[in-house]
């Protein structure tokens, strides 16, 4: 049986270097758990606090297929002082696909420059499968905050996911010219670090426009895949499936396949990630890509 627990919004606890106004800002959290029972992946835990929750799971790939879950954040974005925390655990033999119904928005900091926080923790047990496929994040000019993603995999676990970040709104002539976003990725397998990365995005820093850094790009994306049986074949498949160009590259380090995009087109980055996912999913999981219905609404 799926367990749902709700509670009133609690006052956010202070974090180092951050100011919170509990009367104006939200602290929201969501904890999900997936288990395989009678050959079917079931969402056995769904606890939320504040404006962050899920509706019922979907099984568009059949009873024995992946459990599709949409993460819902009614405010639609983060403002100064918000703290958003998402945790998901996939037990052995279970297969979960998590996505969002729309882009996430990181709004301009208030006059005090208060930062927001968004932390994601993903854990996959042996022979479990997790696909983390949120829609893109749009950072408004002046946004300040921390995006942290922690992935902990047991031996034999498989994980495929992405993060797409668009800085500013160039189409509205509102580029990202102030603020700061700290992106942090940590991926462990059996407790051993395989991918540790920290990227400060600060328009005032030379690396933001330097050719040796961001190069002035306003859109970036990272896709990862862990658990491939033949990484060389996966890279060749990606090179055949994706349109060749200077804005993306793929590599493998310590068993982690990483595809990077750096450019100026949000839709292009999103489409490259979707095409890469469609290419890699059969190689990683043994089933064809089945795009979530919410992507087309």
Short mmCIF file of N, CA and C in Angstrom, two decimals, residues 17-167:
data_model
loop_
_atom_site.label_atom_id
_atom_site.label_comp_id
_atom_site.label_asym_id
_atom_site.label_seq_id
_atom_site.Cartn_x
_atom_site.Cartn_y
_atom_site.Cartn_z
N UNK A 17 24.96 31.23 6.17
CA UNK A 17 25.08 32.27 5.17
C UNK A 17 23.77 32.69 4.54
N UNK A 18 22.64 32.12 4.95
CA UNK A 18 21.37 32.43 4.33
C UNK A 18 20.42 33.05 5.36
N UNK A 19 19.58 33.96 4.88
CA UNK A 19 18.53 34.54 5.70
C UNK A 19 17.19 34.02 5.24
N UNK A 20 16.32 33.66 6.18
CA UNK A 20 15.00 33.17 5.84
C UNK A 20 13.94 34.00 6.55
N UNK A 21 12.88 34.31 5.87
CA UNK A 21 11.72 34.95 6.44
C UNK A 21 10.60 33.93 6.38
N UNK A 22 10.32 33.26 7.50
CA UNK A 22 9.36 32.16 7.51
C UNK A 22 7.96 32.60 7.13
N UNK A 23 7.67 33.90 7.25
CA UNK A 23 6.34 34.38 6.89
C UNK A 23 6.18 34.48 5.37
N UNK A 24 7.30 34.59 4.64
CA UNK A 24 7.22 34.82 3.21
C UNK A 24 7.68 33.65 2.37
N UNK A 25 8.45 32.72 2.94
CA UNK A 25 9.13 31.73 2.12
C UNK A 25 8.75 30.31 2.53
N UNK A 26 8.93 29.39 1.59
CA UNK A 26 8.54 28.00 1.78
C UNK A 26 9.76 27.11 2.02
N UNK A 27 9.58 26.14 2.91
CA UNK A 27 10.52 25.03 3.02
C UNK A 27 9.72 23.80 2.64
N UNK A 28 10.03 23.20 1.50
CA UNK A 28 9.26 22.06 1.00
C UNK A 28 10.16 20.86 0.82
N UNK A 29 9.62 19.68 1.12
CA UNK A 29 10.40 18.45 0.96
C UNK A 29 9.49 17.33 0.47
N UNK A 30 10.12 16.37 -0.22
CA UNK A 30 9.40 15.21 -0.75
C UNK A 30 10.31 14.00 -0.64
N UNK A 31 9.79 12.92 -0.07
CA UNK A 31 10.54 11.68 0.08
C UNK A 31 9.75 10.56 -0.59
N UNK A 32 10.38 9.90 -1.56
CA UNK A 32 9.73 8.83 -2.31
C UNK A 32 10.49 7.52 -2.14
N UNK A 33 9.76 6.42 -2.13
CA UNK A 33 10.36 5.10 -2.07
C UNK A 33 9.68 4.16 -3.03
N UNK A 34 10.47 3.34 -3.73
CA UNK A 34 9.94 2.40 -4.72
C UNK A 34 10.45 1.00 -4.42
N UNK A 35 9.55 0.02 -4.49
CA UNK A 35 9.90 -1.37 -4.22
C UNK A 35 9.26 -2.24 -5.29
N UNK A 36 9.84 -3.40 -5.52
CA UNK A 36 9.30 -4.35 -6.49
C UNK A 36 8.55 -5.44 -5.73
N UNK A 37 7.25 -5.53 -5.97
CA UNK A 37 6.40 -6.50 -5.31
C UNK A 37 5.57 -7.24 -6.35
N UNK A 38 5.66 -8.55 -6.32
CA UNK A 38 4.95 -9.39 -7.29
C UNK A 38 5.31 -9.01 -8.72
N UNK A 39 6.57 -8.67 -8.92
CA UNK A 39 7.05 -8.35 -10.26
C UNK A 39 6.67 -6.97 -10.75
N UNK A 40 6.12 -6.13 -9.88
CA UNK A 40 5.69 -4.80 -10.29
C UNK A 40 6.29 -3.75 -9.37
N UNK A 41 6.82 -2.68 -9.97
CA UNK A 41 7.36 -1.58 -9.17
C UNK A 41 6.21 -0.78 -8.57
N UNK A 42 6.26 -0.60 -7.28
CA UNK A 42 5.20 0.15 -6.58
C UNK A 42 5.83 1.31 -5.81
N UNK A 43 5.12 2.42 -5.78
CA UNK A 43 5.54 3.54 -4.95
C UNK A 43 5.04 3.27 -3.54
N UNK A 44 5.95 2.89 -2.66
CA UNK A 44 5.57 2.46 -1.31
C UNK A 44 5.72 3.57 -0.28
N UNK A 45 6.30 4.68 -0.69
CA UNK A 45 6.46 5.81 0.23
C UNK A 45 6.32 7.11 -0.55
N UNK A 46 5.54 8.03 -0.01
CA UNK A 46 5.42 9.36 -0.60
C UNK A 46 5.06 10.32 0.52
N UNK A 47 6.07 10.88 1.14
CA UNK A 47 5.88 11.82 2.24
C UNK A 47 6.26 13.21 1.78
N UNK A 48 5.43 14.18 2.06
CA UNK A 48 5.75 15.53 1.63
C UNK A 48 5.48 16.53 2.75
N UNK A 49 6.20 17.63 2.65
CA UNK A 49 6.00 18.76 3.56
C UNK A 49 6.04 20.03 2.71
N UNK A 50 5.01 20.85 2.84
CA UNK A 50 4.96 22.05 2.03
C UNK A 50 4.49 21.78 0.62
N UNK A 51 4.64 22.74 -0.29
CA UNK A 51 4.08 22.64 -1.64
C UNK A 51 4.95 21.81 -2.59
N UNK A 52 5.05 20.53 -2.30
CA UNK A 52 5.83 19.62 -3.14
C UNK A 52 5.24 18.23 -2.95
N UNK A 53 4.75 17.63 -4.03
CA UNK A 53 4.08 16.34 -3.88
C UNK A 53 4.01 15.61 -5.21
N UNK A 54 3.39 14.43 -5.19
CA UNK A 54 3.15 13.67 -6.41
C UNK A 54 1.69 13.24 -6.42
N UNK A 55 1.20 12.94 -7.61
CA UNK A 55 -0.10 12.31 -7.73
C UNK A 55 0.11 10.81 -7.89
N UNK A 56 -0.86 10.12 -8.41
CA UNK A 56 -0.74 8.67 -8.53
C UNK A 56 0.33 8.30 -9.55
N UNK A 57 0.99 7.16 -9.38
CA UNK A 57 1.97 6.71 -10.38
C UNK A 57 1.27 6.20 -11.64
N UNK A 58 2.01 6.21 -12.74
CA UNK A 58 1.49 5.74 -14.02
C UNK A 58 2.34 4.56 -14.50
N UNK A 59 1.70 3.68 -15.30
CA UNK A 59 2.40 2.52 -15.86
C UNK A 59 2.15 2.46 -17.37
N UNK A 60 2.64 3.45 -18.12
CA UNK A 60 2.41 3.46 -19.58
C UNK A 60 3.16 2.37 -20.32
N UNK A 61 4.12 1.74 -19.67
CA UNK A 61 4.90 0.69 -20.32
C UNK A 61 4.43 -0.70 -19.93
N UNK A 62 3.26 -0.77 -19.30
CA UNK A 62 2.72 -2.06 -18.89
C UNK A 62 2.95 -2.35 -17.43
N UNK A 63 2.29 -3.35 -16.95
CA UNK A 63 2.31 -3.69 -15.52
C UNK A 63 3.72 -3.93 -15.01
N UNK A 64 4.56 -4.54 -15.84
CA UNK A 64 5.92 -4.89 -15.42
C UNK A 64 6.94 -3.82 -15.81
N UNK A 65 6.47 -2.71 -16.39
CA UNK A 65 7.38 -1.66 -16.82
C UNK A 65 7.70 -0.67 -15.73
N UNK A 66 8.37 0.40 -16.13
CA UNK A 66 8.78 1.43 -15.18
C UNK A 66 7.57 2.12 -14.56
N UNK A 67 7.72 2.50 -13.32
CA UNK A 67 6.72 3.29 -12.62
C UNK A 67 7.02 4.76 -12.88
N UNK A 68 6.15 5.45 -13.63
CA UNK A 68 6.34 6.86 -13.97
C UNK A 68 5.69 7.73 -12.91
N UNK A 69 6.44 8.69 -12.39
CA UNK A 69 5.92 9.58 -11.35
C UNK A 69 6.26 11.02 -11.72
N UNK A 70 5.28 11.92 -11.58
CA UNK A 70 5.47 13.33 -11.88
C UNK A 70 5.60 14.11 -10.57
N UNK A 71 6.68 14.86 -10.45
CA UNK A 71 6.91 15.68 -9.26
C UNK A 71 6.23 17.03 -9.45
N UNK A 72 5.36 17.39 -8.53
CA UNK A 72 4.56 18.61 -8.66
C UNK A 72 4.99 19.64 -7.63
N UNK A 73 5.32 20.83 -8.12
CA UNK A 73 5.67 21.96 -7.24
C UNK A 73 4.78 23.12 -7.63
N UNK A 74 3.60 23.25 -7.00
CA UNK A 74 2.61 24.25 -7.42
C UNK A 74 3.13 25.68 -7.56
N UNK A 75 4.05 26.16 -6.70
CA UNK A 75 4.54 27.53 -6.92
C UNK A 75 5.27 27.71 -8.25
N UNK A 76 5.81 26.63 -8.81
CA UNK A 76 6.44 26.70 -10.12
C UNK A 76 7.86 27.22 -10.13
N UNK A 77 8.41 27.55 -8.96
CA UNK A 77 9.77 28.06 -8.93
C UNK A 77 10.19 28.41 -7.52
N UNK A 78 11.43 28.90 -7.42
CA UNK A 78 12.02 29.24 -6.12
C UNK A 78 12.31 30.72 -6.05
N UNK A 79 11.98 31.33 -4.90
CA UNK A 79 12.31 32.72 -4.64
C UNK A 79 13.27 32.77 -3.46
N UNK A 80 13.73 33.96 -3.12
CA UNK A 80 14.70 34.12 -2.04
C UNK A 80 14.22 33.44 -0.76
N UNK A 81 15.09 32.62 -0.20
CA UNK A 81 14.79 31.97 1.06
C UNK A 81 14.13 30.62 0.94
N UNK A 82 13.66 30.23 -0.25
CA UNK A 82 13.02 28.93 -0.42
C UNK A 82 14.05 27.82 -0.27
N UNK A 83 13.60 26.70 0.29
CA UNK A 83 14.45 25.52 0.42
C UNK A 83 13.65 24.32 -0.07
N UNK A 84 14.12 23.69 -1.13
CA UNK A 84 13.42 22.58 -1.76
C UNK A 84 14.31 21.33 -1.65
N UNK A 85 13.73 20.25 -1.11
CA UNK A 85 14.49 19.02 -0.92
C UNK A 85 13.71 17.84 -1.47
N UNK A 86 14.35 17.05 -2.36
CA UNK A 86 13.73 15.88 -2.96
C UNK A 86 14.62 14.67 -2.71
N UNK A 87 14.03 13.60 -2.17
CA UNK A 87 14.76 12.36 -1.93
C UNK A 87 13.99 11.20 -2.55
N UNK A 88 14.71 10.31 -3.20
CA UNK A 88 14.08 9.13 -3.80
C UNK A 88 14.99 7.93 -3.60
N UNK A 89 14.37 6.79 -3.24
CA UNK A 89 15.12 5.55 -3.09
C UNK A 89 14.43 4.45 -3.89
N UNK A 90 15.24 3.70 -4.65
CA UNK A 90 14.74 2.60 -5.46
C UNK A 90 15.34 1.30 -4.93
N UNK A 91 14.48 0.38 -4.53
CA UNK A 91 14.92 -0.89 -3.96
C UNK A 91 15.27 -1.90 -5.06
N UNK A 92 15.87 -3.04 -4.70
CA UNK A 92 16.27 -4.03 -5.72
C UNK A 92 15.12 -4.45 -6.63
N UNK A 93 15.44 -4.57 -7.92
CA UNK A 93 14.53 -5.00 -8.99
C UNK A 93 13.47 -3.96 -9.35
N UNK A 94 13.38 -2.86 -8.62
CA UNK A 94 12.39 -1.83 -8.92
C UNK A 94 12.93 -0.90 -10.01
N UNK A 95 12.01 -0.25 -10.72
CA UNK A 95 12.38 0.64 -11.83
C UNK A 95 11.46 1.86 -11.79
N UNK A 96 12.02 3.02 -11.49
CA UNK A 96 11.25 4.25 -11.38
C UNK A 96 11.75 5.28 -12.38
N UNK A 97 10.81 6.02 -12.96
CA UNK A 97 11.12 7.15 -13.84
C UNK A 97 10.45 8.38 -13.25
N UNK A 98 11.27 9.38 -12.91
CA UNK A 98 10.78 10.60 -12.28
C UNK A 98 10.97 11.78 -13.23
N UNK A 99 9.94 12.59 -13.38
CA UNK A 99 10.02 13.77 -14.22
C UNK A 99 9.14 14.86 -13.64
N UNK A 100 9.06 15.99 -14.34
CA UNK A 100 8.28 17.13 -13.88
C UNK A 100 7.35 17.59 -15.00
N UNK A 101 6.25 18.25 -14.66
CA UNK A 101 5.29 18.66 -15.69
C UNK A 101 5.67 19.93 -16.44
N UNK A 102 6.63 20.68 -15.92
CA UNK A 102 6.99 21.96 -16.54
C UNK A 102 8.39 22.37 -16.09
N UNK A 103 8.88 23.44 -16.70
CA UNK A 103 10.20 23.95 -16.33
C UNK A 103 10.17 24.50 -14.90
N UNK A 104 11.27 24.35 -14.20
CA UNK A 104 11.45 24.95 -12.88
C UNK A 104 12.04 26.35 -13.07
N UNK A 105 11.63 27.29 -12.23
CA UNK A 105 12.11 28.68 -12.38
C UNK A 105 12.80 29.13 -11.10
N UNK A 106 13.94 29.78 -11.28
CA UNK A 106 14.72 30.33 -10.17
C UNK A 106 14.64 31.84 -10.28
N UNK A 107 13.88 32.46 -9.39
CA UNK A 107 13.57 33.88 -9.54
C UNK A 107 14.65 34.77 -8.94
N UNK A 108 14.58 36.03 -9.28
CA UNK A 108 15.55 37.03 -8.83
C UNK A 108 15.55 37.13 -7.31
N UNK A 109 16.74 37.30 -6.74
CA UNK A 109 16.86 37.46 -5.29
C UNK A 109 16.23 38.77 -4.85
N UNK A 110 15.78 38.81 -3.61
CA UNK A 110 15.19 40.05 -3.09
C UNK A 110 16.29 41.07 -2.78
N UNK A 111 15.91 42.18 -2.20
CA UNK A 111 16.85 43.28 -1.97
C UNK A 111 17.96 42.89 -1.00
N UNK A 112 17.74 41.85 -0.20
CA UNK A 112 18.77 41.40 0.74
C UNK A 112 19.73 40.38 0.11
N UNK A 113 19.43 39.95 -1.12
CA UNK A 113 20.29 38.97 -1.77
C UNK A 113 20.21 37.59 -1.15
N UNK A 114 19.05 37.28 -0.52
CA UNK A 114 18.88 35.99 0.14
C UNK A 114 18.90 34.87 -0.89
N UNK A 115 19.56 33.79 -0.59
CA UNK A 115 19.70 32.68 -1.53
C UNK A 115 18.59 31.64 -1.33
N UNK A 116 18.34 30.86 -2.37
CA UNK A 116 17.46 29.71 -2.28
C UNK A 116 18.31 28.44 -2.29
N UNK A 117 17.72 27.30 -1.97
CA UNK A 117 18.41 26.02 -2.00
C UNK A 117 17.54 24.98 -2.68
N UNK A 118 18.16 24.15 -3.50
CA UNK A 118 17.47 23.02 -4.11
C UNK A 118 18.39 21.81 -4.03
N UNK A 119 17.97 20.82 -3.25
CA UNK A 119 18.83 19.65 -3.00
C UNK A 119 18.07 18.39 -3.40
N UNK A 120 18.77 17.53 -4.15
CA UNK A 120 18.19 16.28 -4.63
C UNK A 120 19.09 15.13 -4.21
N UNK A 121 18.49 14.10 -3.60
CA UNK A 121 19.22 12.92 -3.16
C UNK A 121 18.58 11.68 -3.78
N UNK A 122 19.35 10.94 -4.58
CA UNK A 122 18.85 9.77 -5.30
C UNK A 122 19.66 8.55 -4.87
N UNK A 123 18.97 7.50 -4.42
CA UNK A 123 19.63 6.28 -3.98
C UNK A 123 19.03 5.08 -4.70
N UNK A 124 19.91 4.22 -5.23
CA UNK A 124 19.44 3.07 -5.99
C UNK A 124 20.15 1.82 -5.47
N UNK A 125 19.35 0.83 -5.06
CA UNK A 125 19.90 -0.41 -4.54
C UNK A 125 20.33 -1.34 -5.67
N UNK A 126 20.98 -2.43 -5.30
CA UNK A 126 21.48 -3.39 -6.28
C UNK A 126 20.35 -3.87 -7.19
N UNK A 127 20.60 -3.82 -8.50
CA UNK A 127 19.66 -4.25 -9.53
C UNK A 127 18.43 -3.35 -9.62
N UNK A 128 18.45 -2.22 -8.96
CA UNK A 128 17.40 -1.23 -9.14
C UNK A 128 17.73 -0.31 -10.30
N UNK A 129 16.71 0.38 -10.82
CA UNK A 129 16.89 1.29 -11.96
C UNK A 129 16.16 2.60 -11.66
N UNK A 130 16.86 3.70 -11.87
CA UNK A 130 16.24 5.02 -11.69
C UNK A 130 16.55 5.89 -12.90
N UNK A 131 15.50 6.51 -13.44
CA UNK A 131 15.64 7.51 -14.49
C UNK A 131 15.17 8.85 -13.92
N UNK A 132 16.09 9.81 -13.88
CA UNK A 132 15.82 11.14 -13.33
C UNK A 132 15.79 12.11 -14.51
N UNK A 133 14.57 12.53 -14.91
CA UNK A 133 14.40 13.27 -16.17
C UNK A 133 13.56 14.53 -15.97
N UNK A 134 13.99 15.45 -15.12
CA UNK A 134 13.20 16.67 -14.93
C UNK A 134 13.26 17.56 -16.16
N UNK A 135 12.21 18.35 -16.37
CA UNK A 135 12.29 19.35 -17.42
C UNK A 135 13.26 20.45 -17.00
N UNK A 136 13.56 21.35 -17.90
CA UNK A 136 14.66 22.28 -17.70
C UNK A 136 14.41 23.25 -16.56
N UNK A 137 15.49 23.85 -16.07
CA UNK A 137 15.44 24.90 -15.06
C UNK A 137 15.82 26.22 -15.71
N UNK A 138 15.06 27.27 -15.42
CA UNK A 138 15.32 28.61 -15.97
C UNK A 138 15.69 29.53 -14.82
N UNK A 139 16.90 30.08 -14.88
CA UNK A 139 17.37 31.00 -13.84
C UNK A 139 17.19 32.44 -14.31
N UNK A 140 16.38 33.20 -13.60
CA UNK A 140 16.18 34.61 -13.94
C UNK A 140 17.40 35.44 -13.53
N UNK A 141 17.59 36.55 -14.19
CA UNK A 141 18.68 37.44 -13.82
C UNK A 141 18.56 37.81 -12.34
N UNK A 142 19.70 37.78 -11.64
CA UNK A 142 19.72 38.13 -10.23
C UNK A 142 19.44 36.97 -9.29
N UNK A 143 19.18 35.79 -9.84
CA UNK A 143 18.91 34.63 -8.98
C UNK A 143 20.18 34.20 -8.25
N UNK A 144 20.01 33.82 -7.01
CA UNK A 144 21.14 33.38 -6.18
C UNK A 144 20.75 32.12 -5.43
N UNK A 145 21.58 31.07 -5.52
CA UNK A 145 21.24 29.87 -4.79
C UNK A 145 22.19 28.72 -5.04
N UNK A 146 21.83 27.57 -4.46
CA UNK A 146 22.64 26.35 -4.54
C UNK A 146 21.78 25.22 -5.10
N UNK A 147 22.26 24.58 -6.15
CA UNK A 147 21.66 23.36 -6.69
C UNK A 147 22.60 22.20 -6.39
N UNK A 148 22.12 21.23 -5.64
CA UNK A 148 22.98 20.11 -5.26
C UNK A 148 22.29 18.80 -5.61
N UNK A 149 23.01 17.92 -6.31
CA UNK A 149 22.50 16.60 -6.67
C UNK A 149 23.45 15.54 -6.14
N UNK A 150 22.92 14.65 -5.30
CA UNK A 150 23.68 13.54 -4.73
C UNK A 150 23.08 12.23 -5.23
N UNK A 151 23.92 11.39 -5.84
CA UNK A 151 23.48 10.10 -6.37
C UNK A 151 24.31 9.01 -5.70
N UNK A 152 23.64 8.07 -5.04
CA UNK A 152 24.32 6.97 -4.34
C UNK A 152 23.80 5.66 -4.92
N UNK A 153 24.71 4.91 -5.55
CA UNK A 153 24.35 3.66 -6.21
C UNK A 153 25.04 2.48 -5.55
N UNK A 154 24.30 1.39 -5.39
CA UNK A 154 24.91 0.14 -4.98
C UNK A 154 25.48 -0.57 -6.20
N UNK A 155 26.29 -1.58 -5.98
CA UNK A 155 26.81 -2.37 -7.10
C UNK A 155 25.64 -2.98 -7.85
N UNK A 156 25.70 -2.92 -9.18
CA UNK A 156 24.62 -3.48 -9.98
C UNK A 156 23.45 -2.55 -10.20
N UNK A 157 23.46 -1.39 -9.57
CA UNK A 157 22.40 -0.40 -9.79
C UNK A 157 22.62 0.32 -11.11
N UNK A 158 21.54 0.78 -11.72
CA UNK A 158 21.64 1.53 -12.97
C UNK A 158 20.90 2.86 -12.82
N UNK A 159 21.49 3.89 -13.42
CA UNK A 159 20.90 5.22 -13.30
C UNK A 159 21.16 6.01 -14.58
N UNK A 160 20.13 6.69 -15.04
CA UNK A 160 20.21 7.52 -16.24
C UNK A 160 19.47 8.82 -15.94
N UNK A 161 20.14 9.94 -16.11
CA UNK A 161 19.47 11.19 -15.75
C UNK A 161 20.09 12.39 -16.42
N UNK A 162 19.48 13.56 -16.18
CA UNK A 162 20.00 14.79 -16.77
C UNK A 162 19.61 15.99 -15.93
N UNK A 163 20.32 17.08 -16.17
CA UNK A 163 19.97 18.39 -15.64
C UNK A 163 20.21 19.40 -16.76
N UNK A 164 19.20 20.22 -17.05
CA UNK A 164 19.30 21.25 -18.08
C UNK A 164 19.07 22.60 -17.41
N UNK A 165 19.99 23.54 -17.61
CA UNK A 165 19.90 24.86 -16.97
C UNK A 165 20.02 25.95 -18.02
N UNK A 166 19.03 26.84 -18.04
CA UNK A 166 19.05 28.01 -18.93
C UNK A 166 19.22 29.26 -18.08
N UNK A 167 20.21 30.07 -18.40
CA UNK A 167 20.53 31.27 -17.64
C UNK A 167 19.91 32.49 -18.30
#
